[in-house]
Short mmCIF file of C-alpha atoms in Angstrom, two decimals:
data_model
loop_
_atom_site.label_atom_id
_atom_site.label_comp_id
_atom_site.label_asym_id
_atom_site.label_seq_id
_atom_site.Cartn_x
_atom_site.Cartn_y
_atom_site.Cartn_z
CA UNK A 257 11.08 93.62 -23.26
CA UNK A 258 10.65 91.25 -20.11
CA UNK A 259 13.31 88.80 -19.55
CA UNK A 260 10.81 85.90 -19.57
CA UNK A 261 11.00 86.51 -23.48
CA UNK A 262 14.55 85.59 -23.23
CA UNK A 263 13.76 82.15 -21.95
CA UNK A 264 11.01 81.80 -24.46
CA UNK A 265 13.60 82.50 -27.32
CA UNK A 266 16.05 80.14 -26.17
CA UNK A 267 13.61 77.49 -25.86
CA UNK A 268 12.54 78.41 -29.62
CA UNK A 269 16.34 78.23 -30.61
CA UNK A 270 16.58 74.64 -29.35
CA UNK A 271 13.35 73.63 -31.10
CA UNK A 272 14.26 75.40 -34.34
CA UNK A 273 17.56 73.60 -34.16
CA UNK A 274 16.05 69.93 -33.77
CA UNK A 275 13.65 70.69 -36.39
CA UNK A 276 16.05 71.68 -39.26
CA UNK A 277 19.10 70.41 -38.38
CA UNK A 278 18.35 66.58 -39.51
CA UNK A 279 17.98 67.65 -42.97
CA UNK A 280 21.87 68.26 -42.88
CA UNK A 281 22.65 65.21 -41.14
CA UNK A 282 20.28 62.47 -43.38
CA UNK A 283 23.33 60.96 -44.99
CA UNK A 284 25.36 60.28 -41.48
CA UNK A 285 21.92 59.07 -40.00
CA UNK A 286 21.00 56.77 -42.97
CA UNK A 287 24.65 55.58 -43.07
CA UNK A 288 24.55 54.49 -39.21
CA UNK A 289 21.25 52.52 -39.53
CA UNK A 290 22.03 51.04 -42.69
CA UNK A 291 18.75 52.71 -44.36
CA UNK A 292 18.23 54.72 -47.61
CA UNK A 293 18.02 58.56 -47.88
CA UNK A 294 14.41 58.10 -48.58
CA UNK A 295 13.86 56.06 -45.61
CA UNK A 296 15.81 58.59 -43.54
CA UNK A 297 13.71 61.31 -44.89
CA UNK A 298 10.74 59.97 -42.52
CA UNK A 299 12.48 61.58 -39.76
CA UNK A 300 11.69 64.97 -41.28
CA UNK A 301 8.15 63.72 -42.61
CA UNK A 302 7.63 62.37 -39.20
CA UNK A 303 8.49 65.66 -37.09
CA UNK A 304 6.20 67.80 -39.36
CA UNK A 305 3.28 65.30 -38.77
CA UNK A 306 4.03 65.39 -35.09
CA UNK A 307 3.97 69.12 -34.92
CA UNK A 308 0.74 69.34 -37.04
CA UNK A 309 -1.11 66.47 -34.66
CA UNK A 310 0.56 67.30 -31.54
CA UNK A 311 -0.24 71.33 -31.43
CA UNK A 312 -3.78 70.66 -30.56
CA UNK A 313 -3.54 67.40 -28.88
CA UNK A 314 -1.15 68.74 -26.50
CA UNK A 315 -2.73 72.06 -25.97
CA UNK A 316 -5.97 70.36 -25.26
CA UNK A 317 -4.21 68.11 -22.67
CA UNK A 318 -2.93 71.22 -21.19
CA UNK A 319 -5.95 73.20 -20.83
CA UNK A 320 -6.22 72.56 -16.97
CA UNK A 321 -2.69 73.27 -16.46
CA UNK A 322 -1.41 76.97 -15.69
CA UNK A 323 0.55 77.93 -18.89
CA UNK A 324 4.00 78.49 -17.23
CA UNK A 325 3.66 74.75 -15.92
CA UNK A 326 2.60 73.62 -19.34
CA UNK A 327 5.72 75.22 -20.99
CA UNK A 328 7.88 73.65 -18.76
CA UNK A 329 6.09 70.51 -19.28
CA UNK A 330 6.67 70.90 -23.04
CA UNK A 331 10.54 71.52 -22.77
CA UNK A 332 10.72 68.36 -20.50
CA UNK A 333 9.19 66.29 -23.49
CA UNK A 334 11.25 68.11 -25.97
CA UNK A 335 14.70 67.13 -23.90
CA UNK A 336 13.47 63.42 -23.55
CA UNK A 337 12.66 63.15 -27.29
CA UNK A 338 16.01 64.46 -28.27
CA UNK A 339 17.88 62.33 -25.64
CA UNK A 340 16.12 59.33 -27.10
CA UNK A 341 17.37 60.29 -30.65
CA UNK A 342 20.78 60.60 -29.44
CA UNK A 343 21.01 57.27 -27.89
CA UNK A 344 18.56 55.38 -30.23
CA UNK A 345 19.84 51.86 -31.14
CA UNK A 346 17.95 51.53 -34.15
CA UNK A 347 16.19 53.79 -36.83
CA UNK A 348 12.90 52.87 -35.25
CA UNK A 349 13.38 54.26 -32.19
CA UNK A 350 15.23 57.38 -33.48
CA UNK A 351 12.10 57.97 -35.51
CA UNK A 352 10.08 57.86 -32.22
CA UNK A 353 12.10 60.14 -30.44
CA UNK A 354 11.80 62.48 -33.37
CA UNK A 355 8.00 62.38 -33.07
CA UNK A 356 8.15 62.72 -29.18
CA UNK A 357 10.05 65.75 -29.69
CA UNK A 358 8.08 67.06 -32.33
CA UNK A 359 4.80 66.94 -29.90
CA UNK A 360 6.16 69.59 -27.94
CA UNK A 361 7.02 72.03 -30.92
CA UNK A 362 3.50 73.46 -31.98
CA UNK A 363 2.09 73.66 -28.26
CA UNK A 364 5.14 75.39 -27.12
CA UNK A 365 5.02 78.21 -29.73
CA UNK A 366 1.00 78.30 -29.46
CA UNK A 367 1.20 78.55 -25.61
CA UNK A 368 4.39 80.62 -25.65
CA UNK A 369 2.63 83.26 -28.04
CA UNK A 370 -0.09 83.98 -25.58
CA UNK A 371 2.31 84.28 -22.78
CA UNK A 372 4.61 86.53 -24.46
CA UNK A 373 1.86 88.74 -25.64
CA UNK A 374 0.47 88.72 -21.82
CA UNK A 375 3.89 89.80 -20.53
CA UNK A 376 3.33 93.50 -22.54
CA UNK A 377 1.16 96.42 -23.18
CA UNK A 378 -1.29 95.56 -25.73
CA UNK A 379 0.51 97.92 -28.27
CA UNK A 380 3.51 95.79 -27.99
CA UNK A 381 1.97 92.31 -28.30
CA UNK A 382 3.40 91.56 -32.02
CA UNK A 383 7.15 92.80 -30.78
CA UNK A 384 6.72 90.49 -28.08
CA UNK A 385 6.09 87.67 -30.18
CA UNK A 386 8.59 88.54 -32.80
CA UNK A 387 11.02 88.60 -29.89
CA UNK A 388 10.28 84.69 -28.91
CA UNK A 389 10.20 83.72 -32.69
CA UNK A 390 13.89 85.46 -33.04
CA UNK A 391 15.00 82.18 -31.34
CA UNK A 392 13.71 80.01 -34.20
CA UNK A 393 15.30 82.40 -36.74
CA UNK A 394 18.40 82.67 -35.15
CA UNK A 395 18.55 78.82 -34.94
CA UNK A 396 18.80 78.56 -38.86
CA UNK A 397 21.66 81.09 -38.76
CA UNK A 398 23.54 79.60 -35.75
CA UNK A 399 21.96 76.35 -34.57
CA UNK A 400 21.40 74.41 -37.64
CA UNK A 401 24.90 75.04 -39.43
CA UNK A 402 26.81 74.51 -36.00
CA UNK A 403 24.85 71.39 -35.53
CA UNK A 404 25.33 69.99 -39.09
CA UNK A 405 29.23 70.84 -38.56
CA UNK A 406 29.12 69.02 -35.07
CA UNK A 407 27.34 66.04 -36.56
CA UNK A 408 29.34 65.92 -39.64
CA UNK A 409 32.79 65.76 -37.61
CA UNK A 410 31.99 64.58 -34.09
CA UNK A 411 28.97 62.41 -34.86
CA UNK A 412 25.04 63.19 -35.09
CA UNK A 413 24.24 61.83 -31.87
CA UNK A 414 26.48 64.58 -30.24
CA UNK A 415 24.39 67.16 -31.85
CA UNK A 416 21.04 65.83 -30.52
CA UNK A 417 22.68 65.57 -27.12
CA UNK A 418 23.47 69.24 -27.23
CA UNK A 419 20.17 70.00 -28.54
CA UNK A 420 18.87 68.29 -25.27
CA UNK A 421 21.13 70.55 -23.42
CA UNK A 422 19.69 73.48 -24.77
CA UNK A 423 16.36 72.23 -24.10
CA UNK A 424 17.43 72.15 -20.29
CA UNK A 425 18.79 75.70 -20.22
CA UNK A 426 15.50 76.76 -21.79
CA UNK A 427 13.46 74.57 -19.07
CA UNK A 428 15.42 76.55 -16.40
CA UNK A 429 15.11 79.83 -17.77
CA UNK A 430 11.12 79.36 -18.32
CA UNK A 431 11.08 78.12 -14.39
CA UNK A 432 13.37 80.94 -13.32
CA UNK A 433 12.06 83.86 -15.47
CA UNK A 434 8.34 83.34 -16.82
CA UNK A 435 5.93 84.66 -14.35
CA UNK A 436 3.07 82.29 -12.78
CA UNK A 437 -0.05 82.96 -15.44
CA UNK A 438 -2.99 80.70 -14.49
CA UNK A 439 -5.52 80.07 -16.70
CA UNK A 440 -8.48 82.45 -16.96
CA UNK A 441 -11.21 81.39 -14.90
CA UNK A 442 -14.48 80.02 -16.79
CA UNK A 443 -12.34 79.30 -19.83
CA UNK A 444 -12.63 75.77 -20.82
CA UNK A 445 -12.11 73.78 -23.90
CA UNK A 446 -15.40 74.64 -25.19
CA UNK A 447 -14.46 78.04 -25.23
CA UNK A 448 -11.04 77.24 -26.97
CA UNK A 449 -12.93 75.26 -29.51
CA UNK A 450 -15.43 78.11 -30.12
CA UNK A 451 -12.66 80.38 -31.67
CA UNK A 452 -12.72 78.13 -35.04
CA UNK A 453 -16.41 79.22 -35.60
CA UNK A 454 -14.73 82.85 -36.07
CA UNK A 455 -13.84 83.30 -39.90
CA UNK A 456 -11.25 85.79 -39.26
CA UNK A 457 -9.52 83.07 -37.39
CA UNK A 458 -9.60 80.28 -40.40
CA UNK A 459 -8.89 83.24 -42.68
CA UNK A 460 -5.78 83.78 -40.60
CA UNK A 461 -4.84 80.01 -40.44
CA UNK A 462 -5.27 79.77 -44.07
CA UNK A 463 -3.00 82.78 -44.88
CA UNK A 464 -0.50 81.28 -42.58
CA UNK A 465 -0.53 78.03 -44.66
CA UNK A 466 -0.78 79.73 -47.93
CA UNK A 467 1.74 82.53 -47.20
CA UNK A 468 4.53 80.19 -45.38
CA UNK A 469 3.77 77.41 -47.99
CA UNK A 470 5.05 80.06 -50.80
CA UNK A 471 8.36 80.67 -48.86
CA UNK A 472 9.00 77.00 -48.61
CA UNK A 473 8.18 75.81 -51.99
CA UNK A 474 11.23 77.64 -53.04
CA UNK A 475 13.48 76.85 -50.18
CA UNK A 476 12.66 73.07 -50.07
CA UNK A 477 14.40 72.50 -53.64
CA UNK A 478 17.19 75.17 -52.94
CA UNK A 479 20.07 72.98 -53.27
CA UNK A 480 19.25 71.27 -56.91
CA UNK A 481 18.00 74.96 -58.06
CA UNK A 482 21.32 76.54 -56.85
CA UNK A 483 23.81 73.77 -57.99
CA UNK A 484 22.03 72.84 -61.38
CA UNK A 485 20.62 76.38 -62.29
CA UNK A 486 22.84 79.14 -60.58
CA UNK A 487 26.17 77.12 -60.80
CA UNK A 488 27.06 77.14 -57.21
CA UNK A 489 28.98 74.27 -55.92
CA UNK A 490 27.47 71.61 -53.28
CA UNK A 491 29.50 73.35 -50.29
CA UNK A 492 27.81 76.63 -51.09
CA UNK A 493 24.27 75.68 -50.27
CA UNK A 494 25.15 75.76 -46.45
CA UNK A 495 26.02 79.55 -46.78
CA UNK A 496 23.22 80.15 -48.76
CA UNK A 497 20.97 78.85 -46.26
CA UNK A 498 22.69 80.91 -43.71
CA UNK A 499 21.80 84.12 -45.87
CA UNK A 500 18.10 82.66 -46.00
CA UNK A 501 18.43 82.42 -41.84
CA UNK A 502 19.93 86.20 -41.85
CA UNK A 503 16.62 87.12 -43.86
CA UNK A 504 14.50 85.47 -41.49
CA UNK A 505 15.97 87.39 -38.52
CA UNK A 506 15.53 90.59 -39.86
CA UNK A 507 11.96 89.95 -41.55
CA UNK A 508 10.81 88.65 -37.93
CA UNK A 509 11.99 91.79 -36.05
CA UNK A 510 10.62 94.24 -39.11
CA UNK A 511 7.33 92.31 -39.07
CA UNK A 512 7.02 92.35 -35.35
CA UNK A 513 7.79 96.37 -35.25
CA UNK A 514 5.30 97.24 -37.73
CA UNK A 515 2.73 94.48 -37.15
CA UNK A 516 1.65 96.47 -33.81
CA UNK A 517 1.37 99.78 -35.57
CA UNK A 518 -0.62 98.76 -38.97
CA UNK A 519 -1.07 94.58 -38.73
CA UNK A 520 -3.06 94.44 -42.42
CA UNK A 521 -0.90 96.74 -44.33
CA UNK A 522 2.11 94.85 -43.26
CA UNK A 523 0.49 91.58 -44.35
CA UNK A 524 -0.30 93.47 -47.89
CA UNK A 525 3.23 94.62 -48.39
CA UNK A 526 5.09 91.33 -47.23
CA UNK A 527 2.91 88.99 -49.09
CA UNK A 528 2.83 91.12 -52.12
CA UNK A 529 6.12 91.61 -52.22
CA UNK A 530 6.81 87.90 -51.63
CA UNK A 531 4.98 86.84 -54.60
CA UNK A 532 6.95 89.07 -56.75
CA UNK A 533 10.12 88.05 -55.17
CA UNK A 534 9.14 84.29 -56.00
CA UNK A 535 7.69 84.93 -59.57
CA UNK A 536 11.34 86.64 -60.45
CA UNK A 537 13.35 84.00 -58.76
CA UNK A 538 13.18 81.65 -61.93
CA UNK A 539 14.91 84.68 -63.98
CA UNK A 540 17.11 85.47 -60.87
CA UNK A 541 18.32 82.01 -60.17
CA UNK A 542 20.56 81.99 -63.09
CA UNK A 543 22.76 84.85 -61.69
CA UNK A 544 24.75 83.89 -58.43
CA UNK A 545 24.77 87.48 -56.95
CA UNK A 546 20.76 87.90 -57.71
CA UNK A 547 19.98 84.27 -56.50
CA UNK A 548 21.79 84.75 -53.21
CA UNK A 549 19.56 88.17 -52.88
CA UNK A 550 16.50 86.74 -53.75
CA UNK A 551 16.99 83.83 -51.30
CA UNK A 552 17.57 86.26 -48.37
CA UNK A 553 14.62 88.54 -49.40
CA UNK A 554 12.32 85.22 -49.59
CA UNK A 555 13.63 84.71 -45.79
CA UNK A 556 12.90 88.42 -44.80
CA UNK A 557 9.44 88.60 -46.63
CA UNK A 558 8.24 85.05 -45.56
CA UNK A 559 8.98 85.57 -42.02
CA UNK A 560 7.90 88.91 -42.04
CA UNK A 561 4.25 87.75 -42.10
CA UNK A 562 4.71 85.45 -38.87
CA UNK A 563 4.35 88.05 -35.95
CA UNK A 564 1.51 89.67 -37.74
CA UNK A 565 -0.50 86.33 -38.56
CA UNK A 566 -0.09 84.97 -35.16
CA UNK A 567 -1.13 88.22 -33.63
CA UNK A 568 -4.11 88.11 -35.89
CA UNK A 569 -5.23 84.74 -34.42
CA UNK A 570 -4.65 85.96 -30.86
CA UNK A 571 -6.82 89.36 -31.39
CA UNK A 572 -9.59 87.23 -32.98
CA UNK A 573 -9.84 84.12 -30.62
CA UNK A 574 -11.73 86.20 -28.16
CA UNK A 575 -10.88 85.28 -24.55
CA UNK A 576 -9.62 81.49 -25.59
CA UNK A 577 -6.52 82.01 -27.61
CA UNK A 578 -4.33 79.30 -26.49
CA UNK A 579 -6.03 76.45 -28.96
CA UNK A 580 -6.27 78.51 -31.86
CA UNK A 581 -2.71 79.95 -31.51
CA UNK A 582 -1.25 76.33 -31.36
CA UNK A 583 -3.28 75.26 -34.19
CA UNK A 584 -1.67 78.10 -36.34
CA UNK A 585 1.88 76.85 -35.58
CA UNK A 586 0.56 73.36 -37.03
CA UNK A 587 -0.45 75.48 -40.04
CA UNK A 588 2.88 76.40 -40.68
CA UNK A 589 4.00 73.09 -40.96
CA UNK A 590 1.05 72.09 -43.09
CA UNK A 591 2.19 74.86 -45.58
CA UNK A 592 5.70 73.53 -45.58
CA UNK A 593 4.28 70.11 -46.43
CA UNK A 594 1.87 71.36 -49.22
CA UNK A 595 4.31 73.52 -50.88
CA UNK A 596 7.32 70.63 -50.95
CA UNK A 597 4.60 68.17 -52.43
CA UNK A 598 3.59 70.60 -55.01
CA UNK A 599 6.89 71.77 -55.82
CA UNK A 600 7.89 68.00 -56.34
CA UNK A 601 5.03 67.70 -58.57
CA UNK A 602 6.12 70.31 -61.00
CA UNK A 603 9.48 69.22 -61.05
CA UNK A 604 8.50 65.49 -61.73
CA UNK A 605 6.55 66.92 -64.71
CA UNK A 606 9.63 68.15 -66.44
CA UNK A 607 9.30 71.81 -65.60
CA UNK A 608 12.61 72.13 -64.21
CA UNK A 609 14.18 72.86 -60.70
CA UNK A 610 12.81 76.43 -60.78
CA UNK A 611 9.24 75.70 -61.32
CA UNK A 612 8.66 75.30 -57.59
CA UNK A 613 8.77 79.19 -57.66
CA UNK A 614 5.74 79.75 -59.56
CA UNK A 615 3.94 77.46 -57.04
CA UNK A 616 5.34 79.79 -54.20
CA UNK A 617 4.13 82.64 -56.09
CA UNK A 618 0.70 81.50 -56.73
CA UNK A 619 0.38 80.38 -52.81
CA UNK A 620 1.62 83.97 -51.76
CA UNK A 621 -1.04 85.87 -54.12
CA UNK A 622 -3.56 83.18 -52.43
CA UNK A 623 -2.75 84.58 -49.02
CA UNK A 624 -2.68 88.17 -50.33
CA UNK A 625 -6.28 87.68 -51.51
CA UNK A 626 -7.46 85.93 -48.54
CA UNK A 627 -5.96 89.23 -46.40
CA UNK A 628 -7.87 91.37 -48.42
CA UNK A 629 -11.11 89.20 -48.17
CA UNK A 630 -10.48 89.44 -44.42
CA UNK A 631 -10.05 92.88 -44.34
CA UNK A 632 -13.20 93.55 -46.27
CA UNK A 633 -15.11 91.22 -43.99
CA UNK A 634 -13.53 93.12 -40.98
CA UNK A 635 -14.94 96.46 -42.20
CA UNK A 636 -18.26 95.32 -43.11
CA UNK A 637 -18.73 93.86 -39.72
CA UNK A 638 -17.43 96.90 -38.04
CA UNK A 639 -14.88 95.38 -36.12
CA UNK A 640 -11.80 96.97 -35.08
CA UNK A 641 -9.10 94.57 -34.81
CA UNK A 642 -6.33 97.37 -35.11
CA UNK A 643 -3.26 97.74 -33.51
CA UNK A 644 -4.70 98.65 -30.30
CA UNK A 645 -6.98 95.47 -29.96
CA UNK A 646 -6.50 93.22 -27.04
CA UNK A 647 -7.46 89.41 -26.86
CA UNK A 648 -10.75 89.71 -24.94
CA UNK A 649 -11.36 88.32 -21.57
CA UNK A 650 -8.10 86.54 -20.05
CA UNK A 651 -5.29 88.60 -21.52
CA UNK A 652 -5.54 91.86 -19.50
CA UNK A 653 -6.15 89.98 -16.44
CA UNK A 654 -3.31 87.69 -16.75
CA UNK A 655 -0.92 90.66 -17.66
CA UNK A 656 -2.02 92.48 -14.61
CA UNK A 657 -1.72 89.16 -12.41
CA UNK A 658 2.15 88.87 -14.00
CA UNK A 659 3.05 92.54 -13.12
CA UNK A 660 1.57 91.98 -9.82
CA UNK A 661 3.61 89.04 -9.09
#
């Protein structure tokens, strides 16, 4: 794998850390600014909304900018947002900092996916995507726990300053390691928008929303579920989330490896198994060992879908994949928000802390059904879309340009 993928993974590590570390630091931030925990929770909501709307916005703004330069600009925006959060004199300013940082999130992964896929041979694209997303998954194993620990003992402002420093490392890495990959000639915004007329692109995005929504239906409420149902101590939630992160790392790498060989079968297996595991979680949640194992499996099966779904979008967005790729990143966050809301509804209805798992199982089944519909339509239309398919137009040329440089 090219060293350029390491630079992209470092950027992904910083972005993953800043997205999730705030969840462990809400009490400290709320206390410093004198706001309630629900009010401090707007720092999570604001970030998610920033990703959803920022992904297409920043990608459209960058349509006339070379991809390497756009990645560097996005990392610069990420650094500014985290520095603003670190020095924020008021809660409102910190919220602005969070939103500024979030604007880089979707576009970075969207454009980064196109760049990563363009660095390798067509039959290794999913593996390259998995390598970049490894930074995001490792952030949940290393970055978030360490950031939370630093924030609790030294101060949350130090955590965000360190995250900004990670952004600097990522920026330097991109500048030095990522080859120049200019925009494909003749590809304009209307070509990027035309990708959304492709039913397969829309189906892949819908699979992203439902499939990853299934994961976060369970994980959003993991703390009360594990403490009130499984009987874990409050302090055990941290290492349970580390297990979830380890599952994410493994699932991401496996998904990338096998998506290059058999993309749709990989989706069938991972989504089907995810639905089964989530449906069993209300039972396994009553046993500590089984609960810990289930959490690990949810992380693995959930992230096993990420490289194939992202590759699916790249393959189907013929010749102009950048905007579709970025919007698909926003779809992950839409799934997170949707599942958290639905999970909250079933808990509020008095169905208990394990009820969101049924919501997650239903969402995963929905994603599996969409995958079957997608494959059926593909066979009917006689479109290949297999492991050897390439993004039409720009991708081969960009790869050749990168190799020549």
